[in-house]
mmCIF file with all atom_site columns, C-alpha atoms in Angstrom:
data_model
loop_
_atom_site.group_PDB
_atom_site.id
_atom_site.type_symbol
_atom_site.label_atom_id
_atom_site.label_alt_id
_atom_site.label_comp_id
_atom_site.label_asym_id
_atom_site.label_entity_id
_atom_site.label_seq_id
_atom_site.pdbx_PDB_ins_code
_atom_site.Cartn_x
_atom_site.Cartn_y
_atom_site.Cartn_z
_atom_site.occupancy
_atom_site.B_iso_or_equiv
_atom_site.pdbx_formal_charge
_atom_site.auth_seq_id
_atom_site.auth_comp_id
_atom_site.auth_asym_id
_atom_site.auth_atom_id
_atom_site.pdbx_PDB_model_num
ATOM 1  C CA . MET M 1 1  ? 1.516   20.429  28.400  1.00 49.00 ? 1  MET M CA 1
ATOM 2  C CA . ALA M 1 2  ? -0.371  19.033  25.200  1.00 52.00 ? 2  ALA M CA 1
ATOM 3  C CA . GLN M 1 3  ? -3.803  17.478  25.562  1.00 54.00 ? 3  GLN M CA 1
ATOM 4  C CA . GLY M 1 4  ? -4.580  13.970  24.449  1.00 53.00 ? 4  GLY M CA 1
ATOM 5  C CA . GLY M 1 5  ? -6.405  13.296  21.020  1.00 54.00 ? 5  GLY M CA 1
ATOM 6  C CA . GLU M 1 6  ? -9.634  11.858  20.551  1.00 60.00 ? 6  GLU M CA 1
ATOM 7  C CA . GLY M 1 7  ? -10.133 8.613   22.564  1.00 63.00 ? 7  GLY M CA 1
ATOM 8  C CA . GLY M 1 8  ? -7.921  9.637   25.054  1.00 66.00 ? 8  GLY M CA 1
ATOM 9  C CA . GLY M 1 9  ? -4.738  8.726   23.373  1.00 65.00 ? 9  GLY M CA 1
ATOM 10 C CA . PRO M 1 10 ? -1.441  10.875  22.548  1.00 65.00 ? 10 PRO M CA 1
ATOM 11 C CA . GLU M 1 11 ? -1.900  13.826  20.388  1.00 62.00 ? 11 GLU M CA 1
ATOM 12 C CA . VAL M 1 12 ? -0.484  13.452  17.020  1.00 57.00 ? 12 VAL M CA 1
ATOM 13 C CA . ARG M 1 13 ? 1.798   16.704  16.201  1.00 57.00 ? 13 ARG M CA 1
ATOM 14 C CA . PRO M 1 14 ? 2.767   17.646  12.557  1.00 53.00 ? 14 PRO M CA 1
ATOM 15 C CA . LEU M 1 15 ? 6.362   17.338  13.237  1.00 45.00 ? 15 LEU M CA 1
ATOM 16 C CA . THR M 1 16 ? 5.609   13.525  14.094  1.00 48.00 ? 16 THR M CA 1
ATOM 17 C CA . ARG M 1 17 ? 3.925   13.178  10.827  1.00 53.00 ? 17 ARG M CA 1
ATOM 18 C CA . LEU M 1 18 ? 6.929   14.998  8.964   1.00 47.00 ? 18 LEU M CA 1
ATOM 19 C CA . ALA M 1 19 ? 9.433   12.591  10.757  1.00 55.00 ? 19 ALA M CA 1
ATOM 20 C CA . GLY M 1 20 ? 7.324   9.711   9.498   1.00 67.00 ? 20 GLY M CA 1
ATOM 21 C CA . ALA M 1 21 ? 7.272   10.861  5.823   1.00 72.00 ? 21 ALA M CA 1
ATOM 22 C CA . GLY M 1 22 ? 11.119  11.701  5.986   1.00 79.00 ? 22 GLY M CA 1
ATOM 23 C CA . ALA M 1 23 ? 11.532  7.991   7.060   1.00 81.00 ? 23 ALA M CA 1
ATOM 24 C CA . ARG M 1 24 ? 9.725   6.711   4.160   1.00 85.00 ? 24 ARG M CA 1
ATOM 25 C CA . THR M 1 25 ? 11.606  8.915   1.688   1.00 89.00 ? 25 THR M CA 1
ATOM 26 C CA . VAL M 1 26 ? 14.918  7.646   2.967   1.00 92.00 ? 26 VAL M CA 1
ATOM 27 C CA . PHE M 1 27 ? 13.748  4.215   2.617   1.00 92.00 ? 27 PHE M CA 1
ATOM 28 C CA . LYS M 1 28 ? 12.467  4.744   -0.796  1.00 94.00 ? 28 LYS M CA 1
ATOM 29 C CA . LEU M 1 29 ? 15.901  6.496   -1.603  1.00 95.00 ? 29 LEU M CA 1
ATOM 30 C CA . LEU M 1 30 ? 17.964  3.523   -0.298  1.00 96.00 ? 30 LEU M CA 1
ATOM 31 C CA . GLY M 1 31 ? 15.599  1.264   -2.406  1.00 96.00 ? 31 GLY M CA 1
ATOM 32 C CA . VAL M 1 32 ? 16.407  3.227   -5.671  1.00 97.00 ? 32 VAL M CA 1
ATOM 33 C CA . ILE M 1 33 ? 20.282  3.309   -4.666  1.00 97.00 ? 33 ILE M CA 1
ATOM 34 C CA . VAL M 1 34 ? 20.055  -0.832  -4.077  1.00 97.00 ? 34 VAL M CA 1
ATOM 35 C CA . ALA M 1 35 ? 18.064  -1.139  -7.402  1.00 97.00 ? 35 ALA M CA 1
ATOM 36 C CA . GLY M 1 36 ? 20.668  0.913   -9.345  1.00 97.00 ? 36 GLY M CA 1
ATOM 37 C CA . TYR M 1 37 ? 23.565  -1.081  -7.683  1.00 97.00 ? 37 TYR M CA 1
ATOM 38 C CA . THR M 1 38 ? 21.676  -4.335  -8.628  1.00 97.00 ? 38 THR M CA 1
ATOM 39 C CA . LEU M 1 39 ? 21.504  -3.280  -12.352 1.00 97.00 ? 39 LEU M CA 1
ATOM 40 C CA . TRP M 1 40 ? 24.746  -2.139  -12.581 1.00 98.00 ? 40 TRP M CA 1
ATOM 41 C CA . SER M 1 41 ? 26.035  -5.494  -11.139 1.00 97.00 ? 41 SER M CA 1
ATOM 42 C CA . ALA M 1 42 ? 24.066  -7.530  -13.545 1.00 97.00 ? 42 ALA M CA 1
ATOM 43 C CA . PHE M 1 43 ? 25.207  -5.663  -16.421 1.00 97.00 ? 43 PHE M CA 1
ATOM 44 C CA . GLU M 1 44 ? 28.838  -5.483  -15.010 1.00 96.00 ? 44 GLU M CA 1
ATOM 45 C CA . GLY M 1 45 ? 28.841  -9.371  -14.135 1.00 97.00 ? 45 GLY M CA 1
ATOM 46 C CA . ARG M 1 46 ? 30.209  -9.147  -10.664 1.00 97.00 ? 46 ARG M CA 1
ATOM 47 C CA . VAL M 1 47 ? 28.412  -8.311  -7.107  1.00 96.00 ? 47 VAL M CA 1
ATOM 48 C CA . TYR M 1 48 ? 29.703  -7.908  -3.698  1.00 94.00 ? 48 TYR M CA 1
ATOM 49 C CA . ALA M 1 49 ? 28.150  -9.959  -1.241  1.00 92.00 ? 49 ALA M CA 1
ATOM 50 C CA . ARG M 1 50 ? 28.638  -10.852 2.678   1.00 86.00 ? 50 ARG M CA 1
ATOM 51 C CA . ALA M 1 51 ? 27.914  -14.270 3.902   1.00 78.00 ? 51 ALA M CA 1
ATOM 52 C CA . GLY M 1 52 ? 27.781  -15.108 7.433   1.00 73.00 ? 52 GLY M CA 1
ATOM 53 C CA . GLY M 1 53 ? 27.994  -13.048 10.657  1.00 72.00 ? 53 GLY M CA 1
ATOM 54 C CA . LEU M 1 54 ? 31.626  -12.139 11.047  1.00 72.00 ? 54 LEU M CA 1
ATOM 55 C CA . ARG M 1 55 ? 33.005  -13.278 7.538   1.00 74.00 ? 55 ARG M CA 1
ATOM 56 C CA . ALA M 1 56 ? 34.216  -10.868 5.231   1.00 85.00 ? 56 ALA M CA 1
ATOM 57 C CA . GLY M 1 57 ? 32.362  -10.305 1.755   1.00 89.00 ? 57 GLY M CA 1
ATOM 58 C CA . ARG M 1 58 ? 33.658  -10.981 -1.390  1.00 91.00 ? 58 ARG M CA 1
ATOM 59 C CA . TRP M 1 59 ? 33.129  -10.298 -5.063  1.00 94.00 ? 59 TRP M CA 1
ATOM 60 C CA . ILE M 1 60 ? 30.952  -12.947 -7.014  1.00 95.00 ? 60 ILE M CA 1
ATOM 61 C CA . VAL M 1 61 ? 31.636  -12.993 -10.753 1.00 96.00 ? 61 VAL M CA 1
ATOM 62 C CA . ARG M 1 62 ? 29.074  -14.147 -13.014 1.00 97.00 ? 62 ARG M CA 1
ATOM 63 C CA . ASP M 1 63 ? 31.238  -16.282 -15.313 1.00 96.00 ? 63 ASP M CA 1
ATOM 64 C CA . SER M 1 64 ? 32.972  -18.287 -12.559 1.00 96.00 ? 64 SER M CA 1
ATOM 65 C CA . GLU M 1 65 ? 30.044  -18.726 -10.078 1.00 95.00 ? 65 GLU M CA 1
ATOM 66 C CA . PRO M 1 66 ? 26.775  -18.082 -12.207 1.00 96.00 ? 66 PRO M CA 1
ATOM 67 C CA . ARG M 1 67 ? 24.293  -19.669 -9.925  1.00 96.00 ? 67 ARG M CA 1
ATOM 68 C CA . TYR M 1 68 ? 25.435  -17.736 -6.823  1.00 95.00 ? 68 TYR M CA 1
ATOM 69 C CA . PHE M 1 69 ? 25.847  -14.473 -8.683  1.00 96.00 ? 69 PHE M CA 1
ATOM 70 C CA . TRP M 1 70 ? 21.991  -14.582 -9.861  1.00 97.00 ? 70 TRP M CA 1
ATOM 71 C CA . ILE M 1 71 ? 20.887  -15.708 -6.352  1.00 96.00 ? 71 ILE M CA 1
ATOM 72 C CA . VAL M 1 72 ? 22.622  -12.495 -4.944  1.00 96.00 ? 72 VAL M CA 1
ATOM 73 C CA . ILE M 1 73 ? 21.223  -10.544 -7.638  1.00 97.00 ? 73 ILE M CA 1
ATOM 74 C CA . THR M 1 74 ? 17.667  -11.756 -6.897  1.00 97.00 ? 74 THR M CA 1
ATOM 75 C CA . ILE M 1 75 ? 18.144  -11.203 -3.280  1.00 96.00 ? 75 ILE M CA 1
ATOM 76 C CA . TYR M 1 76 ? 19.384  -7.449  -3.861  1.00 97.00 ? 76 TYR M CA 1
ATOM 77 C CA . GLY M 1 77 ? 16.447  -6.805  -6.117  1.00 97.00 ? 77 GLY M CA 1
ATOM 78 C CA . GLY M 1 78 ? 13.913  -8.254  -3.547  1.00 96.00 ? 78 GLY M CA 1
ATOM 79 C CA . LEU M 1 79 ? 15.669  -6.094  -1.201  1.00 95.00 ? 79 LEU M CA 1
ATOM 80 C CA . SER M 1 80 ? 15.126  -2.921  -3.279  1.00 96.00 ? 80 SER M CA 1
ATOM 81 C CA . ILE M 1 81 ? 11.501  -3.683  -3.721  1.00 96.00 ? 81 ILE M CA 1
ATOM 82 C CA . ALA M 1 82 ? 11.022  -4.239  -0.215  1.00 95.00 ? 82 ALA M CA 1
ATOM 83 C CA . LEU M 1 83 ? 12.649  -1.076  0.666   1.00 94.00 ? 83 LEU M CA 1
ATOM 84 C CA . MET M 1 84 ? 10.630  0.948   -1.890  1.00 93.00 ? 84 MET M CA 1
ATOM 85 C CA . THR M 1 85 ? 7.286   -0.492  -1.180  1.00 92.00 ? 85 THR M CA 1
ATOM 86 C CA . VAL M 1 86 ? 7.047   -2.125  2.462   1.00 87.00 ? 86 VAL M CA 1
ATOM 87 C CA . PHE M 1 87 ? 8.768   0.463   4.792   1.00 75.00 ? 87 PHE M CA 1
#
């Protein structure tokens, strides 16, 4: 049985630290993927978005709904930044 760490708390094992680093890497990778999709959507002029809990998503086209399009692009951009920095 492993002994406790300093202060009587649980011992931190190297595998636990590796798992934490792996999770951070996954979130950064997801952030890069979302950022790439956001840039592609901005240049392409269409983005897929879902609204509401059980409602299906739909494509938003920049030419027909410019305000909603840029709102979704901004939200996806913020999500990608959060994934790369916060998590």
